[in-house]
PDB file of C-alpha atoms in Angstrom:
ATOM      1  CA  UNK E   1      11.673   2.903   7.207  1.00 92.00           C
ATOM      2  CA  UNK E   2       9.600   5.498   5.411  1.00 95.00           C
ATOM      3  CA  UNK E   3       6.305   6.845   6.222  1.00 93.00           C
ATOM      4  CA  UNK E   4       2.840   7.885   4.388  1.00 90.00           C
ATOM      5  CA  UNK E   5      -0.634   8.844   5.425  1.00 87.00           C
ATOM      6  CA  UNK E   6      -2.845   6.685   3.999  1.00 85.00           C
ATOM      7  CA  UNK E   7      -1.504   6.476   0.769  1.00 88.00           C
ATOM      8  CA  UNK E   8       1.764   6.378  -0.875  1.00 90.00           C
ATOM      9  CA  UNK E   9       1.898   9.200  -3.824  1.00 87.00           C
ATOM     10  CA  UNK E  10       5.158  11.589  -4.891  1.00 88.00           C
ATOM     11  CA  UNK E  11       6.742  11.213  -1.593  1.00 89.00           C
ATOM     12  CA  UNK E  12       6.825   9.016   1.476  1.00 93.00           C
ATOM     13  CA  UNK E  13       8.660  10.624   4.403  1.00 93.00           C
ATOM     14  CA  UNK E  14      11.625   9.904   6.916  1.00 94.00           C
ATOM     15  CA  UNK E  15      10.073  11.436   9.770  1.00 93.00           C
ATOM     16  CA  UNK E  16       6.686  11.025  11.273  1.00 91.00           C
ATOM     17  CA  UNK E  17       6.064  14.495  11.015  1.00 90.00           C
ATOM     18  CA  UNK E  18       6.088  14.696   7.394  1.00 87.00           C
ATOM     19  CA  UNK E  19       8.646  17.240   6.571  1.00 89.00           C
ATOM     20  CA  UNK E  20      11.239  15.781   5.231  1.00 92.00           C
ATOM     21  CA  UNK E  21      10.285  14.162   1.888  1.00 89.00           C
ATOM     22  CA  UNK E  22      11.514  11.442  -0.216  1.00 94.00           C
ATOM     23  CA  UNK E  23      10.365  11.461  -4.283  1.00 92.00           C
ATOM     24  CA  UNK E  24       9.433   7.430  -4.612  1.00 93.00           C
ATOM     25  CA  UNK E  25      11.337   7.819  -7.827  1.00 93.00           C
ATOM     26  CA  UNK E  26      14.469   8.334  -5.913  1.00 95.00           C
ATOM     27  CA  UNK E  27      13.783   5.748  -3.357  1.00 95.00           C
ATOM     28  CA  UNK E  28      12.520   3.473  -6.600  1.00 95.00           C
ATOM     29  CA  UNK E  29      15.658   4.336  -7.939  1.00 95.00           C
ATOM     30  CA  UNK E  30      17.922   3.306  -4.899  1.00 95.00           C
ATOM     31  CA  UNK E  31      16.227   0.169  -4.256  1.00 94.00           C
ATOM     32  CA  UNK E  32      17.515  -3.659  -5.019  1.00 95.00           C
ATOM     33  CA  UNK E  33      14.514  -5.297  -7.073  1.00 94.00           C
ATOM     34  CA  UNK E  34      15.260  -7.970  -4.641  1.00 95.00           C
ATOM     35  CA  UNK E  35      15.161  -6.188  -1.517  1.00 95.00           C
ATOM     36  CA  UNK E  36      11.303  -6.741   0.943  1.00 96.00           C
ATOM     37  CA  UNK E  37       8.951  -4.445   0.822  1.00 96.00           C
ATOM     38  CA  UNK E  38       6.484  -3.930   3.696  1.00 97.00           C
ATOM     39  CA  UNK E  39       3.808  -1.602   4.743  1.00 96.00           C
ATOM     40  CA  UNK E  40       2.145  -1.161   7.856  1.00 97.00           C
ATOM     41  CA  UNK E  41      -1.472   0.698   7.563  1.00 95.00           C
ATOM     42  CA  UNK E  42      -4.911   0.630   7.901  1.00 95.00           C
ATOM     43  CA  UNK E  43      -5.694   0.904   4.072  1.00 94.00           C
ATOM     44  CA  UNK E  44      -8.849   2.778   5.065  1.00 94.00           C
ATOM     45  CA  UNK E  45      -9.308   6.133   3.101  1.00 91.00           C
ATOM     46  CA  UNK E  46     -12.184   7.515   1.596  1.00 88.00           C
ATOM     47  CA  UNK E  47     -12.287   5.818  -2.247  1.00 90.00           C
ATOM     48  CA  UNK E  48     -11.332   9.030  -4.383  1.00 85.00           C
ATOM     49  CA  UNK E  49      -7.700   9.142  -2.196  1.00 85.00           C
ATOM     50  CA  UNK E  50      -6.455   6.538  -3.876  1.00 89.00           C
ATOM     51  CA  UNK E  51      -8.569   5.686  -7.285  1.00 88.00           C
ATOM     52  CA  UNK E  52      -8.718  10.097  -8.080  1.00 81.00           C
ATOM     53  CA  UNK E  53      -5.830  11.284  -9.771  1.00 79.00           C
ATOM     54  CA  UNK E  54      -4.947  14.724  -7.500  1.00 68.00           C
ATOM     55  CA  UNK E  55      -6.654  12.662  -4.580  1.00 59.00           C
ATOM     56  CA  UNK E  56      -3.951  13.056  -1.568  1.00 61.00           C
ATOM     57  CA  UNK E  57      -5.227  14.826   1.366  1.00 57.00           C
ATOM     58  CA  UNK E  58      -2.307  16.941   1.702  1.00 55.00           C
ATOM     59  CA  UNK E  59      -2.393  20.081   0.451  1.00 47.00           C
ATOM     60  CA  UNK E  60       0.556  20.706  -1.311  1.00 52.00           C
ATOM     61  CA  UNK E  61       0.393  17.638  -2.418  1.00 54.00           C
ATOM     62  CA  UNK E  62       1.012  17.491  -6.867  1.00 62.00           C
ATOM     63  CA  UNK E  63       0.376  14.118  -7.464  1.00 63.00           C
ATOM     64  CA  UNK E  64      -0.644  13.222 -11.447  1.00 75.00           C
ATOM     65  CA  UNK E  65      -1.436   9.876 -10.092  1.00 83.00           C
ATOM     66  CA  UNK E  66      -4.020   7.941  -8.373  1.00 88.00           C
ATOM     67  CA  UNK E  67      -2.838   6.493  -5.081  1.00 89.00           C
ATOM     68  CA  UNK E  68      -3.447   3.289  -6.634  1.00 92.00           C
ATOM     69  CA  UNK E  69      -0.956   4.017  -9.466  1.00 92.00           C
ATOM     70  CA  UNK E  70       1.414   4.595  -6.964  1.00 91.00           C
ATOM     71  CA  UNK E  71       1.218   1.809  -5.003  1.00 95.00           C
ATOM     72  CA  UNK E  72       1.026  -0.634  -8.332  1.00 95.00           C
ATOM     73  CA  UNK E  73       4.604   1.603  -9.197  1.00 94.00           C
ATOM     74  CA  UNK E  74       5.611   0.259  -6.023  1.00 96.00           C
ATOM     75  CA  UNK E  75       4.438  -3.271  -6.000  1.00 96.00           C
ATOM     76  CA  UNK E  76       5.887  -3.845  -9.973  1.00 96.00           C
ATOM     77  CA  UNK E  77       9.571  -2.621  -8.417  1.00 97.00           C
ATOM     78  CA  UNK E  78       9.737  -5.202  -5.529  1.00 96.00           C
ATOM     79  CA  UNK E  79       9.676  -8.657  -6.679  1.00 94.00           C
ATOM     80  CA  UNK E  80       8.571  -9.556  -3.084  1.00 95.00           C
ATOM     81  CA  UNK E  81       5.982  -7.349  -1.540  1.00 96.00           C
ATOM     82  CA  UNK E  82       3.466  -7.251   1.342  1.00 96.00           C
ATOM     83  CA  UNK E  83       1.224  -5.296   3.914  1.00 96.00           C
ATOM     84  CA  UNK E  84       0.415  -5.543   7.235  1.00 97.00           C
ATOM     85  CA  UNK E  85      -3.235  -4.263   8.329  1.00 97.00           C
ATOM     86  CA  UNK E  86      -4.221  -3.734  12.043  1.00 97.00           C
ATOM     87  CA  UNK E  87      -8.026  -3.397  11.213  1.00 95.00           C
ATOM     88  CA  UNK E  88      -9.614  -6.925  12.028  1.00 94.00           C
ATOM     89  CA  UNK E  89     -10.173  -8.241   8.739  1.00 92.00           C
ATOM     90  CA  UNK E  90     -13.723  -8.661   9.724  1.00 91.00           C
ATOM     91  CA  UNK E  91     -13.806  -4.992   8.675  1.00 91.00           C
ATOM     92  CA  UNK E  92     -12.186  -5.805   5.256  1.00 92.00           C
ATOM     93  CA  UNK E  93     -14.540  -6.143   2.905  1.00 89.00           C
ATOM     94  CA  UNK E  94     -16.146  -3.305   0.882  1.00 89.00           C
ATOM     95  CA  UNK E  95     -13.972  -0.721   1.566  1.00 92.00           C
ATOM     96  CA  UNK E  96     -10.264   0.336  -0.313  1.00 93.00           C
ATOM     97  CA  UNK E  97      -8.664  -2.399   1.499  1.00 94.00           C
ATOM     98  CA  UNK E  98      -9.938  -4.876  -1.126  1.00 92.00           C
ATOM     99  CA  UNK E  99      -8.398  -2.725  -4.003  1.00 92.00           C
ATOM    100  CA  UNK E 100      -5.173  -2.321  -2.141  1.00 94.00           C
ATOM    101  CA  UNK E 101      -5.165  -5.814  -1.257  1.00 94.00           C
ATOM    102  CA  UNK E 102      -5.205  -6.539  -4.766  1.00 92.00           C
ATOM    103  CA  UNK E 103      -1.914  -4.755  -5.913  1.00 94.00           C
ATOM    104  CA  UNK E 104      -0.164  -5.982  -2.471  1.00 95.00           C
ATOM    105  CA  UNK E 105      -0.388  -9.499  -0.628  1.00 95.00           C
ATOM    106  CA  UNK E 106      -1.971  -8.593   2.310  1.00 96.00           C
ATOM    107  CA  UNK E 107      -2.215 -10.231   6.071  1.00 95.00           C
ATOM    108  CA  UNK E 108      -3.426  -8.836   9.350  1.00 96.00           C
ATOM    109  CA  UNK E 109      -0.944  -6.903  11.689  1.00 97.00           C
ATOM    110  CA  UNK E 110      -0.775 -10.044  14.016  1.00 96.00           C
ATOM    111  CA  UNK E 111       1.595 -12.829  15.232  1.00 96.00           C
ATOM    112  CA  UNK E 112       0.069 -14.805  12.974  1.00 94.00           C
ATOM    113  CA  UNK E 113      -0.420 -12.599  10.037  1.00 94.00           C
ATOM    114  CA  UNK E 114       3.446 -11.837  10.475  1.00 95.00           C
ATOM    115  CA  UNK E 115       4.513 -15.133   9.968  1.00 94.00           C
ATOM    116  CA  UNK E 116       2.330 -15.996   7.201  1.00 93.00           C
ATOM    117  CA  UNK E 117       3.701 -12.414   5.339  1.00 95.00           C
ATOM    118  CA  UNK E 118       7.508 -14.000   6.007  1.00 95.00           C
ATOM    119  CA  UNK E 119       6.863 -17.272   5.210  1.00 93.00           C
ATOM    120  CA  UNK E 120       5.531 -15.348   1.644  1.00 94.00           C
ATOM    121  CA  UNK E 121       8.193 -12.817   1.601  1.00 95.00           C
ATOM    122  CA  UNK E 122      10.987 -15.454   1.882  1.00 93.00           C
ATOM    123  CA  UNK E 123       9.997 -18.420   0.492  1.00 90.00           C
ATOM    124  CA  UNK E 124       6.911 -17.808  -2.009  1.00 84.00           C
ATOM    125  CA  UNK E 125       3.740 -19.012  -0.213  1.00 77.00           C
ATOM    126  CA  UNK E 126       0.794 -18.523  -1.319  1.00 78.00           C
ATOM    127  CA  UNK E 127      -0.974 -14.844  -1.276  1.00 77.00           C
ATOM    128  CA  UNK E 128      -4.322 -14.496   0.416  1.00 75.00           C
ATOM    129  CA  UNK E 129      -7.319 -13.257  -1.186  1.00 75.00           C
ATOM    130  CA  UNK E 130      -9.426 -10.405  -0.009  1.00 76.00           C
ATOM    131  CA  UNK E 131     -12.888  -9.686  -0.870  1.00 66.00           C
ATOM    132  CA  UNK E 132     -13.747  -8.721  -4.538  1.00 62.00           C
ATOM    133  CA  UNK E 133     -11.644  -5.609  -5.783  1.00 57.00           C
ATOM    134  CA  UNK E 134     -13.393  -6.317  -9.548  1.00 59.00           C
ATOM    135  CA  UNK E 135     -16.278  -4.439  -8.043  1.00 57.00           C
ATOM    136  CA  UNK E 136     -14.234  -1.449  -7.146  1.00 53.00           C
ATOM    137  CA  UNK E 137     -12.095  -1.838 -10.579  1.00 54.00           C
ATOM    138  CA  UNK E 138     -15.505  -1.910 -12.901  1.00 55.00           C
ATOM    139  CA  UNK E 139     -16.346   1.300 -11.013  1.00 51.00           C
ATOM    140  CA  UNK E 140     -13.652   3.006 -11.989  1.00 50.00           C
ATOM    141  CA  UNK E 141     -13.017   1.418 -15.584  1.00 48.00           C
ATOM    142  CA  UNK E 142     -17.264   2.065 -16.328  1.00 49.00           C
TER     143      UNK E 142
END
């Protein structure tokens, strides 16, 4: 298990303190195509964290890439791919959890929500919809 904050960019991190960094390319390159990928977050950040190139809240932070470039790297690796969100999805709608929804299935961090990720992980159900990312995506495009 890796982590991030808020986004994925360069790095995610073994340690929850951030310190000791992995370069996504490496972990890219060490990774099965086959192999489950799962996140666990809030997807809440403020919209220029992960659409901005240079957007990461961490200081030091290089990244040439938007978050959401990132996280598409990551999604187009992994044949089978999905996150977990503990914000009620009442709370989804209108906010960069419909654009990150849109490069990852996406289910709520529930009982429930972690079956129905599984049962889509393993055997190719169908992937929930979640708001209207096109509105975010014509922002950005113009």
């Amino acid at each position: 298990s890796y982590y991030f904050h808020n986004c994925v960019y360069n790095s995610v991190y073994e340690d929850a303190q951030f310190r000791k960094g992995v370069p996504v390319a490496d972990l890219l390159a060490g990774s099965d195509r086959d192999e489950k990928l799962v996140l666990v977050g809030d997807a809440l950040m403020h919209p220029a964290e992960l659409l901005d190139p240079g957007g990461a809240s961490f200081l030091y932070s290089q990244n040439r890439a938007s978050g959401h470039e990132w996280l598409r790297r990551l999604a187009a690796h992994f044949r089978s791919s999905a996150w977990l969100n503990p914000e009620p999805e009442r709370f989804w709608a209108g906010t960069t959890i419909e654009v990150i929804a849109s490069v990852f299935a996406m289910w709520p961090l529930t009982l429930d929500g972690l079956s129905q990720a599984v049962r889509f992980l393993v055997r190719g159900e169908e992937r929930p919809r979640v708001g209207d990312p096109g509105r975010w995506m014509k922002a950005i495009v113009g």
